[in-house]
Amino acid sequence: MPIQSNRARRLASTHKKVLGAERLAGGDLASGLTRTPRVLLPYETTLKRLLDLVLASLGLVATLPLWLLIVIAIRRDSPGPAIFVQERVGLAGRRFRFYKFRSMHTDAETRLLDLRENNEVSGPVFKMRSDPRVTRMGQILRRTSLDELPQLINILKGDMSLVGPRPPLPREVEQYRPGDMVRLSVKPGLTCLWQVSGRSMVSFDEWMEFDRQYVHNLSFWLDVRILFRTIGAVLNMRGAY
């Protein structure tokens, strides 16, 4: 169901701060990203960033004891680092180092080619309900969404926001259709409409439509609604694997 918004009227009165394709770095141009300039709302440049800093800081401090327990559990469960670092694509096609608790064996990327034919979702993304690369501890982390906690650091660094489209892999962006590129016109988020609407149970086309709805209707109250719905989505674990 489309989300109603007064975005069009607000865009007419906002200040003229523009993110254009000319601001893309050389590496971003190499990824093939092209798009028209997008006017930022005052909320995006002020209150949204303030909320990100305050809530991410509080969340980080409150969960630090849990981080310690998770790190110990991951290291005891399988060899390798506790934090997984991966290159993802963010605002305007800029690439950044994305953090999460490691939920797979360290050879997961090399084993991906052998598993491609078992992909259970549409589009350029890859997901398997019973992915053999996922560790025992990783299954728990993924079901509870605790593997996402390190992204609080990405939020504090400014690479991500609390709410926004999930950050894609460069190889996924290379397969985007023109209409999918709009999701790169806002900062990626820790949670989003897709996250609270079924996650892996949602088709790729529906996922992209959720992200387009978010970009076109971005507002303080939409972010608040998504944050509250995220609590229920995490608790019922629907589509999390």
PDB file of C-alpha atoms in Angstrom:
ATOM      1  CA  MET A   1       0.000   0.000   0.000  1.00  0.00           C
ATOM      2  CA  PRO A   2       1.545   3.353  -1.061  1.00  0.00           C
ATOM      3  CA  ILE A   3       2.472   5.659   1.774  1.00  0.00           C
ATOM      4  CA  GLN A   4       0.831   9.083   1.523  1.00  0.00           C
ATOM      5  CA  SER A   5       3.052  12.145   1.836  1.00  0.00           C
ATOM      6  CA  ASN A   6       3.278  15.868   1.187  1.00  0.00           C
ATOM      7  CA  ARG A   7       6.810  15.458  -0.149  1.00  0.00           C
ATOM      8  CA  ALA A   8       6.082  17.245  -3.427  1.00  0.00           C
ATOM      9  CA  ARG A   9       4.981  20.417  -1.640  1.00  0.00           C
ATOM     10  CA  ARG A  10       7.913  20.276   0.782  1.00  0.00           C
ATOM     11  CA  LEU A  11      10.410  19.880  -2.063  1.00  0.00           C
ATOM     12  CA  ALA A  12       9.220  23.170  -3.541  1.00  0.00           C
ATOM     13  CA  SER A  13      10.067  25.115  -0.391  1.00  0.00           C
ATOM     14  CA  THR A  14      13.284  23.394   0.649  1.00  0.00           C
ATOM     15  CA  HIS A  15      16.695  24.979   0.290  1.00  0.00           C
ATOM     16  CA  LYS A  16      18.620  24.153  -2.878  1.00  0.00           C
ATOM     17  CA  LYS A  17      21.134  21.678  -1.622  1.00  0.00           C
ATOM     18  CA  VAL A  18      21.630  19.204  -4.422  1.00  0.00           C
ATOM     19  CA  LEU A  19      23.351  15.882  -4.703  1.00  0.00           C
ATOM     20  CA  GLY A  20      24.260  15.545  -8.380  1.00  0.00           C
ATOM     21  CA  ALA A  21      25.963  12.969 -10.476  1.00  0.00           C
ATOM     22  CA  GLU A  22      28.887  15.338 -10.838  1.00  0.00           C
ATOM     23  CA  ARG A  23      29.753  14.709  -7.151  1.00  0.00           C
ATOM     24  CA  LEU A  24      30.376  11.026  -7.732  1.00  0.00           C
ATOM     25  CA  ALA A  25      33.974   9.942  -7.265  1.00  0.00           C
ATOM     26  CA  GLY A  26      35.881   8.157  -9.980  1.00  0.00           C
ATOM     27  CA  GLY A  27      35.258   4.754  -8.428  1.00  0.00           C
ATOM     28  CA  ASP A  28      31.543   5.467  -8.305  1.00  0.00           C
ATOM     29  CA  LEU A  29      31.442   6.387 -11.981  1.00  0.00           C
ATOM     30  CA  ALA A  30      33.183   3.108 -12.733  1.00  0.00           C
ATOM     31  CA  SER A  31      30.281   1.264 -11.120  1.00  0.00           C
ATOM     32  CA  GLY A  32      27.983   2.618 -13.809  1.00  0.00           C
ATOM     33  CA  LEU A  33      25.841   4.773 -11.513  1.00  0.00           C
ATOM     34  CA  THR A  34      24.069   7.621 -13.270  1.00  0.00           C
ATOM     35  CA  ARG A  35      21.099   9.544 -11.945  1.00  0.00           C
ATOM     36  CA  THR A  36      19.500  12.971 -11.961  1.00  0.00           C
ATOM     37  CA  PRO A  37      20.209  15.437  -9.138  1.00  0.00           C
ATOM     38  CA  ARG A  38      17.996  15.090  -6.085  1.00  0.00           C
ATOM     39  CA  VAL A  39      17.045  17.919  -3.748  1.00  0.00           C
ATOM     40  CA  LEU A  40      17.566  17.100  -0.066  1.00  0.00           C
ATOM     41  CA  LEU A  41      14.902  17.896   2.506  1.00  0.00           C
ATOM     42  CA  PRO A  42      15.892  19.912   5.603  1.00  0.00           C
ATOM     43  CA  TYR A  43      14.997  16.845   7.702  1.00  0.00           C
ATOM     44  CA  GLU A  44      17.662  14.785   5.932  1.00  0.00           C
ATOM     45  CA  THR A  45      20.464  17.260   6.589  1.00  0.00           C
ATOM     46  CA  THR A  46      19.599  18.213  10.184  1.00  0.00           C
ATOM     47  CA  LEU A  47      17.183  16.255  12.390  1.00  0.00           C
ATOM     48  CA  LYS A  48      17.673  12.881  10.718  1.00  0.00           C
ATOM     49  CA  ARG A  49      21.442  13.030  11.232  1.00  0.00           C
ATOM     50  CA  LEU A  50      20.972  14.215  14.820  1.00  0.00           C
ATOM     51  CA  LEU A  51      18.636  11.305  15.554  1.00  0.00           C
ATOM     52  CA  ASP A  52      21.123   8.910  13.974  1.00  0.00           C
ATOM     53  CA  LEU A  53      23.932  10.165  16.206  1.00  0.00           C
ATOM     54  CA  VAL A  54      21.904  10.183  19.431  1.00  0.00           C
ATOM     55  CA  LEU A  55      20.092   6.853  19.003  1.00  0.00           C
ATOM     56  CA  ALA A  56      23.097   5.000  17.555  1.00  0.00           C
ATOM     57  CA  SER A  57      25.301   6.240  20.420  1.00  0.00           C
ATOM     58  CA  LEU A  58      22.754   5.147  23.019  1.00  0.00           C
ATOM     59  CA  GLY A  59      22.297   1.818  21.275  1.00  0.00           C
ATOM     60  CA  LEU A  60      26.024   1.202  21.093  1.00  0.00           C
ATOM     61  CA  VAL A  61      26.577   1.938  24.791  1.00  0.00           C
ATOM     62  CA  ALA A  62      23.555  -0.127  25.863  1.00  0.00           C
ATOM     63  CA  THR A  63      24.569  -3.190  23.841  1.00  0.00           C
ATOM     64  CA  LEU A  64      28.340  -3.230  24.529  1.00  0.00           C
ATOM     65  CA  PRO A  65      28.071  -6.081  27.087  1.00  0.00           C
ATOM     66  CA  LEU A  66      26.114  -8.064  24.490  1.00  0.00           C
ATOM     67  CA  TRP A  67      28.838  -7.363  21.918  1.00  0.00           C
ATOM     68  CA  LEU A  68      31.388  -8.982  24.198  1.00  0.00           C
ATOM     69  CA  LEU A  69      29.264 -12.110  24.616  1.00  0.00           C
ATOM     70  CA  ILE A  70      28.631 -12.361  20.873  1.00  0.00           C
ATOM     71  CA  VAL A  71      32.325 -11.956  20.023  1.00  0.00           C
ATOM     72  CA  ILE A  72      33.264 -14.748  22.456  1.00  0.00           C
ATOM     73  CA  ALA A  73      30.514 -17.016  21.078  1.00  0.00           C
ATOM     74  CA  ILE A  74      31.554 -16.446  17.453  1.00  0.00           C
ATOM     75  CA  ARG A  75      35.232 -17.127  18.161  1.00  0.00           C
ATOM     76  CA  ARG A  76      34.392 -20.326  20.047  1.00  0.00           C
ATOM     77  CA  ASP A  77      31.987 -21.541  17.364  1.00  0.00           C
ATOM     78  CA  SER A  78      34.235 -21.251  14.284  1.00  0.00           C
ATOM     79  CA  PRO A  79      37.690 -19.966  13.305  1.00  0.00           C
ATOM     80  CA  GLY A  80      37.969 -16.438  11.970  1.00  0.00           C
ATOM     81  CA  PRO A  81      37.335 -12.837  13.031  1.00  0.00           C
ATOM     82  CA  ALA A  82      34.181 -11.909  14.935  1.00  0.00           C
ATOM     83  CA  ILE A  83      33.513  -8.840  12.774  1.00  0.00           C
ATOM     84  CA  PHE A  84      32.857  -9.295   9.066  1.00  0.00           C
ATOM     85  CA  VAL A  85      33.868  -6.350   6.859  1.00  0.00           C
ATOM     86  CA  GLN A  86      32.537  -6.007   3.331  1.00  0.00           C
ATOM     87  CA  GLU A  87      32.412  -3.323   0.662  1.00  0.00           C
ATOM     88  CA  ARG A  88      28.898  -1.974   0.117  1.00  0.00           C
ATOM     89  CA  VAL A  89      27.384   0.813  -1.969  1.00  0.00           C
ATOM     90  CA  GLY A  90      25.934   3.833  -0.208  1.00  0.00           C
ATOM     91  CA  LEU A  91      24.621   7.320  -0.930  1.00  0.00           C
ATOM     92  CA  ALA A  92      25.242   8.453  -4.520  1.00  0.00           C
ATOM     93  CA  GLY A  93      27.079   5.232  -5.307  1.00  0.00           C
ATOM     94  CA  ARG A  94      29.924   5.834  -2.845  1.00  0.00           C
ATOM     95  CA  ARG A  95      31.459   2.644  -1.521  1.00  0.00           C
ATOM     96  CA  PHE A  96      32.141   2.116   2.159  1.00  0.00           C
ATOM     97  CA  ARG A  97      33.300  -0.535   4.623  1.00  0.00           C
ATOM     98  CA  PHE A  98      30.219  -2.283   6.010  1.00  0.00           C
ATOM     99  CA  TYR A  99      30.363  -4.062   9.380  1.00  0.00           C
ATOM    100  CA  LYS A 100      28.402  -6.943  10.844  1.00  0.00           C
ATOM    101  CA  PHE A 101      29.024  -9.859  13.170  1.00  0.00           C
ATOM    102  CA  ARG A 102      30.345 -12.783  11.146  1.00  0.00           C
ATOM    103  CA  SER A 103      27.594 -15.347  10.626  1.00  0.00           C
ATOM    104  CA  MET A 104      29.282 -17.455   7.942  1.00  0.00           C
ATOM    105  CA  HIS A 105      32.432 -19.517   7.580  1.00  0.00           C
ATOM    106  CA  THR A 106      35.418 -17.553   6.311  1.00  0.00           C
ATOM    107  CA  ASP A 107      35.325 -19.256   2.876  1.00  0.00           C
ATOM    108  CA  ALA A 108      31.733 -18.164   2.233  1.00  0.00           C
ATOM    109  CA  GLU A 109      32.539 -15.962  -0.772  1.00  0.00           C
ATOM    110  CA  THR A 110      34.529 -18.658  -2.579  1.00  0.00           C
ATOM    111  CA  ARG A 111      31.698 -21.168  -2.066  1.00  0.00           C
ATOM    112  CA  LEU A 112      29.059 -18.816  -3.441  1.00  0.00           C
ATOM    113  CA  LEU A 113      29.550 -19.806  -7.093  1.00  0.00           C
ATOM    114  CA  ASP A 114      28.777 -23.441  -6.270  1.00  0.00           C
ATOM    115  CA  LEU A 115      25.511 -22.442  -4.595  1.00  0.00           C
ATOM    116  CA  ARG A 116      24.151 -19.993  -7.180  1.00  0.00           C
ATOM    117  CA  GLU A 117      21.678 -22.504  -8.625  1.00  0.00           C
ATOM    118  CA  ASN A 118      20.119 -22.888  -5.158  1.00  0.00           C
ATOM    119  CA  ASN A 119      19.167 -19.222  -4.888  1.00  0.00           C
ATOM    120  CA  GLU A 120      15.663 -18.920  -3.415  1.00  0.00           C
ATOM    121  CA  VAL A 121      14.985 -15.266  -4.215  1.00  0.00           C
ATOM    122  CA  SER A 122      14.576 -13.284  -7.427  1.00  0.00           C
ATOM    123  CA  GLY A 123      16.801 -10.524  -8.769  1.00  0.00           C
ATOM    124  CA  PRO A 124      20.550 -10.026  -8.313  1.00  0.00           C
ATOM    125  CA  VAL A 125      20.576 -10.893  -4.593  1.00  0.00           C
ATOM    126  CA  PHE A 126      21.380 -14.362  -3.212  1.00  0.00           C
ATOM    127  CA  LYS A 127      19.592 -16.004  -0.281  1.00  0.00           C
ATOM    128  CA  MET A 128      19.123 -19.592   0.882  1.00  0.00           C
ATOM    129  CA  ARG A 129      16.988 -20.628   3.825  1.00  0.00           C
ATOM    130  CA  SER A 130      19.436 -23.448   4.661  1.00  0.00           C
ATOM    131  CA  ASP A 131      22.693 -21.896   3.494  1.00  0.00           C
ATOM    132  CA  PRO A 132      25.515 -24.372   4.335  1.00  0.00           C
ATOM    133  CA  ARG A 133      27.946 -21.464   4.729  1.00  0.00           C
ATOM    134  CA  VAL A 134      26.154 -20.164   7.827  1.00  0.00           C
ATOM    135  CA  THR A 135      27.693 -21.209  11.154  1.00  0.00           C
ATOM    136  CA  ARG A 136      25.720 -22.508  14.144  1.00  0.00           C
ATOM    137  CA  MET A 137      26.162 -19.204  15.935  1.00  0.00           C
ATOM    138  CA  GLY A 138      25.398 -17.420  12.690  1.00  0.00           C
ATOM    139  CA  GLN A 139      21.955 -19.031  12.535  1.00  0.00           C
ATOM    140  CA  ILE A 140      21.125 -17.525  15.921  1.00  0.00           C
ATOM    141  CA  LEU A 141      22.521 -14.133  15.017  1.00  0.00           C
ATOM    142  CA  ARG A 142      20.590 -13.986  11.752  1.00  0.00           C
ATOM    143  CA  ARG A 143      17.276 -15.112  13.237  1.00  0.00           C
ATOM    144  CA  THR A 144      17.541 -12.483  15.976  1.00  0.00           C
ATOM    145  CA  SER A 145      19.088  -9.808  13.699  1.00  0.00           C
ATOM    146  CA  LEU A 146      21.902  -9.378  16.224  1.00  0.00           C
ATOM    147  CA  ASP A 147      24.437  -9.745  13.410  1.00  0.00           C
ATOM    148  CA  GLU A 148      23.478  -6.205  12.349  1.00  0.00           C
ATOM    149  CA  LEU A 149      24.583  -4.501  15.587  1.00  0.00           C
ATOM    150  CA  PRO A 150      28.048  -3.416  14.286  1.00  0.00           C
ATOM    151  CA  GLN A 151      26.273  -1.219  11.740  1.00  0.00           C
ATOM    152  CA  LEU A 152      25.734   1.231  14.591  1.00  0.00           C
ATOM    153  CA  ILE A 153      29.374   2.127  13.892  1.00  0.00           C
ATOM    154  CA  ASN A 154      28.531   2.745  10.230  1.00  0.00           C
ATOM    155  CA  ILE A 155      25.751   5.071  11.368  1.00  0.00           C
ATOM    156  CA  LEU A 156      28.051   7.036  13.665  1.00  0.00           C
ATOM    157  CA  LYS A 157      30.609   7.337  10.844  1.00  0.00           C
ATOM    158  CA  GLY A 158      27.942   8.769   8.572  1.00  0.00           C
ATOM    159  CA  ASP A 159      27.968   5.952   6.013  1.00  0.00           C
ATOM    160  CA  MET A 160      24.484   4.806   7.005  1.00  0.00           C
ATOM    161  CA  SER A 161      21.333   6.013   8.730  1.00  0.00           C
ATOM    162  CA  LEU A 162      19.032   4.240  11.176  1.00  0.00           C
ATOM    163  CA  VAL A 163      16.357   4.084   8.475  1.00  0.00           C
ATOM    164  CA  GLY A 164      16.952   3.749   4.752  1.00  0.00           C
ATOM    165  CA  PRO A 165      17.259   1.140   1.987  1.00  0.00           C
ATOM    166  CA  ARG A 166      19.601  -1.704   2.889  1.00  0.00           C
ATOM    167  CA  PRO A 167      23.119  -1.188   1.417  1.00  0.00           C
ATOM    168  CA  PRO A 168      23.691  -3.381  -1.651  1.00  0.00           C
ATOM    169  CA  LEU A 169      26.807  -5.129  -2.871  1.00  0.00           C
ATOM    170  CA  PRO A 170      28.621  -3.590  -5.877  1.00  0.00           C
ATOM    171  CA  ARG A 171      27.845  -6.669  -7.985  1.00  0.00           C
ATOM    172  CA  GLU A 172      24.136  -6.252  -7.219  1.00  0.00           C
ATOM    173  CA  VAL A 173      24.159  -2.583  -8.243  1.00  0.00           C
ATOM    174  CA  GLU A 174      25.739  -3.554 -11.573  1.00  0.00           C
ATOM    175  CA  GLN A 175      22.530  -5.499 -12.330  1.00  0.00           C
ATOM    176  CA  TYR A 176      20.106  -2.770 -11.242  1.00  0.00           C
ATOM    177  CA  ARG A 177      17.497  -1.489 -13.658  1.00  0.00           C
ATOM    178  CA  PRO A 178      17.249   2.311 -14.102  1.00  0.00           C
ATOM    179  CA  GLY A 179      14.271   2.468 -11.733  1.00  0.00           C
ATOM    180  CA  ASP A 180      16.211   0.683  -8.986  1.00  0.00           C
ATOM    181  CA  MET A 181      18.930   3.349  -8.851  1.00  0.00           C
ATOM    182  CA  VAL A 182      16.704   5.761  -6.925  1.00  0.00           C
ATOM    183  CA  ARG A 183      17.397   3.772  -3.736  1.00  0.00           C
ATOM    184  CA  LEU A 184      20.971   5.083  -3.896  1.00  0.00           C
ATOM    185  CA  SER A 185      19.771   8.696  -3.628  1.00  0.00           C
ATOM    186  CA  VAL A 186      19.420   8.408   0.168  1.00  0.00           C
ATOM    187  CA  LYS A 187      21.718   6.975   2.817  1.00  0.00           C
ATOM    188  CA  PRO A 188      21.358   3.221   3.319  1.00  0.00           C
ATOM    189  CA  GLY A 189      19.839   2.176   6.613  1.00  0.00           C
ATOM    190  CA  LEU A 190      19.930  -0.341   9.417  1.00  0.00           C
ATOM    191  CA  THR A 191      16.223  -0.948   8.875  1.00  0.00           C
ATOM    192  CA  CYS A 192      13.741  -0.130   6.129  1.00  0.00           C
ATOM    193  CA  LEU A 193      10.258  -0.830   4.768  1.00  0.00           C
ATOM    194  CA  TRP A 194      11.488  -4.104   3.262  1.00  0.00           C
ATOM    195  CA  GLN A 195      12.916  -5.127   6.643  1.00  0.00           C
ATOM    196  CA  VAL A 196       9.560  -4.680   8.388  1.00  0.00           C
ATOM    197  CA  SER A 197       7.470  -6.162   5.561  1.00  0.00           C
ATOM    198  CA  GLY A 198       8.722  -9.727   5.392  1.00  0.00           C
ATOM    199  CA  ARG A 199      12.392  -9.391   4.376  1.00  0.00           C
ATOM    200  CA  SER A 200      13.406 -12.532   2.516  1.00  0.00           C
ATOM    201  CA  MET A 201       9.759 -13.485   1.958  1.00  0.00           C
ATOM    202  CA  VAL A 202       9.372 -10.444  -0.300  1.00  0.00           C
ATOM    203  CA  SER A 203      10.241 -10.621  -4.003  1.00  0.00           C
ATOM    204  CA  PHE A 204      13.008  -8.440  -5.426  1.00  0.00           C
ATOM    205  CA  ASP A 205      10.518  -6.303  -7.372  1.00  0.00           C
ATOM    206  CA  GLU A 206       8.461  -5.699  -4.221  1.00  0.00           C
ATOM    207  CA  TRP A 207      11.656  -4.893  -2.320  1.00  0.00           C
ATOM    208  CA  MET A 208      12.631  -2.248  -4.873  1.00  0.00           C
ATOM    209  CA  GLU A 209       9.108  -0.804  -4.764  1.00  0.00           C
ATOM    210  CA  PHE A 210       9.279  -0.508  -0.970  1.00  0.00           C
ATOM    211  CA  ASP A 211      12.547   1.414  -1.340  1.00  0.00           C
ATOM    212  CA  ARG A 212      11.088   3.718  -3.986  1.00  0.00           C
ATOM    213  CA  GLN A 213       8.150   4.442  -1.686  1.00  0.00           C
ATOM    214  CA  TYR A 214      10.555   5.300   1.104  1.00  0.00           C
ATOM    215  CA  VAL A 215      12.640   7.683  -1.028  1.00  0.00           C
ATOM    216  CA  HIS A 216       9.582   9.470  -2.411  1.00  0.00           C
ATOM    217  CA  ASN A 217       7.880   9.801   0.986  1.00  0.00           C
ATOM    218  CA  LEU A 218      10.861  10.281   3.293  1.00  0.00           C
ATOM    219  CA  SER A 219       9.880  12.135   6.471  1.00  0.00           C
ATOM    220  CA  PHE A 220      10.423  12.162  10.213  1.00  0.00           C
ATOM    221  CA  TRP A 221       7.152  10.361  10.922  1.00  0.00           C
ATOM    222  CA  LEU A 222       7.807   7.683   8.320  1.00  0.00           C
ATOM    223  CA  ASP A 223      11.162   6.962   9.964  1.00  0.00           C
ATOM    224  CA  VAL A 224       9.492   6.789  13.389  1.00  0.00           C
ATOM    225  CA  ARG A 225       6.873   4.339  12.084  1.00  0.00           C
ATOM    226  CA  ILE A 226       9.539   2.110  10.553  1.00  0.00           C
ATOM    227  CA  LEU A 227      11.637   2.132  13.742  1.00  0.00           C
ATOM    228  CA  PHE A 228       8.652   1.032  15.846  1.00  0.00           C
ATOM    229  CA  ARG A 229       7.658  -1.626  13.312  1.00  0.00           C
ATOM    230  CA  THR A 230      11.252  -2.894  13.370  1.00  0.00           C
ATOM    231  CA  ILE A 231      10.824  -3.923  17.010  1.00  0.00           C
ATOM    232  CA  GLY A 232       7.951  -6.233  16.054  1.00  0.00           C
ATOM    233  CA  ALA A 233       9.773  -7.541  12.969  1.00  0.00           C
ATOM    234  CA  VAL A 234      12.822  -8.481  15.032  1.00  0.00           C
ATOM    235  CA  LEU A 235      10.716 -10.187  17.699  1.00  0.00           C
ATOM    236  CA  ASN A 236       8.641 -12.301  15.296  1.00  0.00           C
ATOM    237  CA  MET A 237      11.699 -13.119  13.115  1.00  0.00           C
ATOM    238  CA  ARG A 238       9.542 -13.282   9.984  1.00  0.00           C
ATOM    239  CA  GLY A 239      11.708 -13.682   6.867  1.00  0.00           C
ATOM    240  CA  ALA A 240      14.967 -13.623   8.844  1.00  0.00           C
ATOM    241  CA  TYR A 241      17.504 -16.252   7.735  1.00  0.00           C
TER     242      TYR A 241
END
